[in-house]
């Protein structure tokens, strides 16, 4: 006896919920948001804003795959900025140390902004590393950190400054 009395109310209530239910189902099943692209740079411990329009990460697909990180400064986007080259790059997580000079690997970094120019090979000991912690081949995203030491090359050796660049990246890469 109660069912005939409740049925009109249930129908009226379900008509009101019908437009809301598909939206609730879509939002409940949506995949978690990916972290935004990130490119952080520090020079001698001081944060330097990176220009995400002109900065890029490239992975060549030819023999001896090369990873190139080219990070432009936001205050000098037309300048070369920091460039890090790592050959024999395998698109998997790993640590690529610069001190492996005798192995024949080309792992070096250079920096050019304004009248400042510096190279990792100019320091005597080629210190540095790139740590790749994640490679998302489907989304073309590379995640990791880097630390390189460069020495000025455009001044007398006695006046040359050591520059320590450190950074973090979660950034799309281009395949060349």
mmCIF file of C-alpha atoms in Angstrom:
data_model
loop_
_atom_site.group_PDB
_atom_site.id
_atom_site.type_symbol
_atom_site.label_atom_id
_atom_site.label_comp_id
_atom_site.label_asym_id
_atom_site.label_seq_id
_atom_site.Cartn_x
_atom_site.Cartn_y
_atom_site.Cartn_z
ATOM 1 C CA UNK A 1 0.000 0.000 0.000
ATOM 2 C CA UNK A 2 2.826 2.369 0.722
ATOM 3 C CA UNK A 3 4.618 1.770 -2.572
ATOM 4 C CA UNK A 4 1.973 3.461 -4.758
ATOM 5 C CA UNK A 5 2.185 6.516 -2.513
ATOM 6 C CA UNK A 6 6.002 6.722 -2.604
ATOM 7 C CA UNK A 7 6.486 5.961 -6.303
ATOM 8 C CA UNK A 8 5.455 9.402 -7.611
ATOM 9 C CA UNK A 9 7.832 11.056 -5.157
ATOM 10 C CA UNK A 10 10.739 8.797 -6.128
ATOM 11 C CA UNK A 11 10.130 9.484 -9.829
ATOM 12 C CA UNK A 12 9.985 13.211 -9.245
ATOM 13 C CA UNK A 13 13.212 13.054 -7.199
ATOM 14 C CA UNK A 14 15.018 10.957 -9.818
ATOM 15 C CA UNK A 15 14.029 13.428 -12.557
ATOM 16 C CA UNK A 16 15.716 16.171 -10.565
ATOM 17 C CA UNK A 17 18.896 14.113 -10.101
ATOM 18 C CA UNK A 18 19.201 12.901 -13.694
ATOM 19 C CA UNK A 19 21.250 15.873 -15.008
ATOM 20 C CA UNK A 20 23.567 15.745 -11.976
ATOM 21 C CA UNK A 21 24.320 12.004 -11.990
ATOM 22 C CA UNK A 22 26.362 11.839 -15.251
ATOM 23 C CA UNK A 23 28.475 14.801 -14.101
ATOM 24 C CA UNK A 24 29.112 13.153 -10.735
ATOM 25 C CA UNK A 25 30.052 9.893 -12.465
ATOM 26 C CA UNK A 26 32.499 11.682 -14.774
ATOM 27 C CA UNK A 27 34.249 13.563 -12.012
ATOM 28 C CA UNK A 28 34.466 10.481 -9.817
ATOM 29 C CA UNK A 29 36.180 8.445 -12.521
ATOM 30 C CA UNK A 30 38.512 11.181 -13.826
ATOM 31 C CA UNK A 31 42.220 10.248 -13.667
ATOM 32 C CA UNK A 32 44.336 12.095 -11.116
ATOM 33 C CA UNK A 33 45.848 15.329 -12.394
ATOM 34 C CA UNK A 34 49.476 15.134 -13.556
ATOM 35 C CA UNK A 35 51.902 17.530 -11.918
ATOM 36 C CA UNK A 36 52.460 20.642 -14.028
ATOM 37 C CA UNK A 37 55.602 21.041 -16.099
ATOM 38 C CA UNK A 38 58.461 22.128 -13.895
ATOM 39 C CA UNK A 39 61.845 23.602 -14.724
ATOM 40 C CA UNK A 40 63.850 25.000 -11.808
ATOM 41 C CA UNK A 41 67.356 26.428 -11.974
ATOM 42 C CA UNK A 42 69.738 27.646 -9.258
ATOM 43 C CA UNK A 43 73.073 29.372 -9.838
ATOM 44 C CA UNK A 44 75.410 29.154 -6.836
ATOM 45 C CA UNK A 45 72.368 28.407 -4.668
ATOM 46 C CA UNK A 46 70.336 31.413 -5.878
ATOM 47 C CA UNK A 47 67.108 30.642 -7.776
ATOM 48 C CA UNK A 48 67.111 31.825 -11.400
ATOM 49 C CA UNK A 49 63.801 31.909 -13.247
ATOM 50 C CA UNK A 50 63.892 29.678 -16.323
ATOM 51 C CA UNK A 51 62.081 30.665 -19.511
ATOM 52 C CA UNK A 52 59.771 27.763 -20.342
ATOM 53 C CA UNK A 53 59.031 29.071 -23.849
ATOM 54 C CA UNK A 54 62.640 28.895 -25.095
ATOM 55 C CA UNK A 55 63.995 26.138 -22.839
ATOM 56 C CA UNK A 56 63.848 22.624 -24.224
ATOM 57 C CA UNK A 57 64.865 19.035 -23.638
ATOM 58 C CA UNK A 58 65.773 16.927 -26.655
ATOM 59 C CA UNK A 59 66.548 13.243 -27.094
ATOM 60 C CA UNK A 60 68.175 12.190 -30.362
ATOM 61 C CA UNK A 61 67.256 8.771 -31.699
ATOM 62 C CA UNK A 62 70.337 8.103 -33.850
ATOM 63 C CA UNK A 63 73.359 6.046 -32.917
ATOM 64 C CA UNK A 64 74.713 7.084 -29.510
ATOM 65 C CA UNK A 65 71.525 8.745 -28.307
ATOM 66 C CA UNK A 66 72.157 12.237 -26.913
ATOM 67 C CA UNK A 67 70.156 13.992 -24.194
ATOM 68 C CA UNK A 68 70.300 17.786 -24.448
ATOM 69 C CA UNK A 69 68.976 20.079 -21.736
ATOM 70 C CA UNK A 70 68.915 23.686 -22.966
ATOM 71 C CA UNK A 71 67.681 26.019 -20.235
ATOM 72 C CA UNK A 72 67.185 29.678 -21.116
ATOM 73 C CA UNK A 73 66.969 32.290 -18.395
ATOM 74 C CA UNK A 74 63.708 34.274 -18.184
ATOM 75 C CA UNK A 75 65.674 37.522 -17.956
ATOM 76 C CA UNK A 76 67.698 36.616 -21.095
ATOM 77 C CA UNK A 77 65.533 34.300 -23.238
ATOM 78 C CA UNK A 78 67.412 35.082 -26.472
ATOM 79 C CA UNK A 79 70.758 33.999 -24.985
ATOM 80 C CA UNK A 80 72.042 30.416 -25.034
ATOM 81 C CA UNK A 81 71.764 29.963 -21.257
ATOM 82 C CA UNK A 82 72.771 26.588 -19.789
ATOM 83 C CA UNK A 83 73.264 23.642 -22.134
ATOM 84 C CA UNK A 84 73.983 20.133 -20.851
ATOM 85 C CA UNK A 85 74.919 17.286 -23.212
ATOM 86 C CA UNK A 86 74.845 13.611 -22.237
ATOM 87 C CA UNK A 87 75.655 11.013 -24.884
ATOM 88 C CA UNK A 88 74.853 7.312 -24.721
ATOM 89 C CA UNK A 89 71.552 8.291 -23.132
ATOM 90 C CA UNK A 90 69.196 5.410 -22.544
ATOM 91 C CA UNK A 91 65.572 6.552 -22.211
ATOM 92 C CA UNK A 92 65.265 4.913 -18.799
ATOM 93 C CA UNK A 93 65.878 6.203 -15.278
ATOM 94 C CA UNK A 94 69.580 6.421 -14.502
ATOM 95 C CA UNK A 95 72.503 8.555 -13.348
ATOM 96 C CA UNK A 96 74.810 10.096 -15.945
ATOM 97 C CA UNK A 97 78.007 11.370 -14.306
ATOM 98 C CA UNK A 98 80.361 13.768 -16.021
ATOM 99 C CA UNK A 99 83.572 12.360 -14.486
ATOM 100 C CA UNK A 100 83.491 9.448 -16.941
ATOM 101 C CA UNK A 101 85.847 11.250 -19.339
ATOM 102 C CA UNK A 102 88.055 8.192 -19.958
ATOM 103 C CA UNK A 103 85.046 6.112 -21.005
ATOM 104 C CA UNK A 104 84.715 8.151 -24.183
ATOM 105 C CA UNK A 105 81.341 9.576 -23.206
ATOM 106 C CA UNK A 106 80.687 13.205 -24.052
ATOM 107 C CA UNK A 107 79.124 14.680 -20.950
ATOM 108 C CA UNK A 108 79.611 18.362 -20.601
ATOM 109 C CA UNK A 109 77.871 21.640 -19.926
ATOM 110 C CA UNK A 110 78.251 25.178 -21.173
ATOM 111 C CA UNK A 111 76.763 28.532 -20.223
ATOM 112 C CA UNK A 112 76.553 31.743 -22.197
ATOM 113 C CA UNK A 113 74.598 34.831 -21.128
ATOM 114 C CA UNK A 114 75.720 38.365 -21.923
ATOM 115 C CA UNK A 115 79.494 38.591 -21.574
ATOM 116 C CA UNK A 116 79.630 35.531 -19.266
ATOM 117 C CA UNK A 117 80.798 32.276 -20.776
ATOM 118 C CA UNK A 118 81.689 29.113 -18.867
ATOM 119 C CA UNK A 119 82.299 25.429 -19.572
ATOM 120 C CA UNK A 120 82.490 22.312 -17.439
ATOM 121 C CA UNK A 121 85.658 21.101 -19.192
ATOM 122 C CA UNK A 122 87.472 24.340 -18.206
ATOM 123 C CA UNK A 123 87.491 23.388 -14.511
ATOM 124 C CA UNK A 124 90.113 20.659 -14.801
ATOM 125 C CA UNK A 125 87.787 18.107 -13.242
ATOM 126 C CA UNK A 126 84.568 17.772 -15.211
ATOM 127 C CA UNK A 127 82.119 17.573 -12.291
ATOM 128 C CA UNK A 128 78.443 17.073 -12.795
ATOM 129 C CA UNK A 129 75.613 14.654 -13.196
ATOM 130 C CA UNK A 130 72.148 14.334 -14.610
ATOM 131 C CA UNK A 131 69.768 12.033 -12.719
ATOM 132 C CA UNK A 132 66.765 10.878 -14.697
ATOM 133 C CA UNK A 133 64.177 9.540 -12.266
ATOM 134 C CA UNK A 134 61.272 8.939 -14.662
ATOM 135 C CA UNK A 135 60.708 8.689 -18.410
ATOM 136 C CA UNK A 136 57.116 8.820 -19.626
ATOM 137 C CA UNK A 137 57.491 7.829 -23.291
ATOM 138 C CA UNK A 138 53.743 8.050 -23.958
ATOM 139 C CA UNK A 139 53.531 11.680 -22.784
ATOM 140 C CA UNK A 140 57.152 12.551 -23.762
ATOM 141 C CA UNK A 141 57.927 13.747 -20.219
ATOM 142 C CA UNK A 142 61.314 13.494 -18.544
ATOM 143 C CA UNK A 143 61.739 13.914 -14.774
ATOM 144 C CA UNK A 144 64.969 14.339 -12.854
ATOM 145 C CA UNK A 145 67.659 16.600 -11.443
ATOM 146 C CA UNK A 146 71.027 17.961 -12.525
ATOM 147 C CA UNK A 147 74.108 19.474 -10.933
ATOM 148 C CA UNK A 148 77.036 20.816 -12.943
ATOM 149 C CA UNK A 149 80.136 22.839 -12.120
ATOM 150 C CA UNK A 150 81.415 25.262 -14.764
ATOM 151 C CA UNK A 151 84.372 27.625 -14.880
ATOM 152 C CA UNK A 152 84.488 30.945 -16.682
ATOM 153 C CA UNK A 153 86.354 30.876 -19.979
ATOM 154 C CA UNK A 154 86.183 34.513 -21.082
ATOM 155 C CA UNK A 155 88.485 35.905 -18.336
ATOM 156 C CA UNK A 156 92.026 35.238 -17.153
ATOM 157 C CA UNK A 157 92.316 31.848 -15.435
ATOM 158 C CA UNK A 158 93.231 33.511 -12.109
ATOM 159 C CA UNK A 159 90.028 35.602 -12.215
ATOM 160 C CA UNK A 160 87.746 32.785 -13.435
ATOM 161 C CA UNK A 161 84.730 32.063 -11.250
ATOM 162 C CA UNK A 162 83.316 28.621 -10.546
ATOM 163 C CA UNK A 163 79.607 28.426 -11.233
ATOM 164 C CA UNK A 164 77.454 25.670 -9.751
ATOM 165 C CA UNK A 165 74.172 25.062 -11.548
ATOM 166 C CA UNK A 166 71.550 22.821 -9.975
ATOM 167 C CA UNK A 167 68.031 22.149 -11.042
ATOM 168 C CA UNK A 168 64.937 20.023 -11.252
ATOM 169 C CA UNK A 169 62.899 19.156 -14.304
ATOM 170 C CA UNK A 170 59.560 17.517 -15.045
ATOM 171 C CA UNK A 171 59.362 18.685 -18.595
ATOM 172 C CA UNK A 172 58.335 17.532 -22.072
ATOM 173 C CA UNK A 173 61.097 16.340 -24.381
ATOM 174 C CA UNK A 174 61.364 16.419 -28.137
ATOM 175 C CA UNK A 175 62.603 13.456 -30.138
ATOM 176 C CA UNK A 176 65.070 14.348 -32.904
#
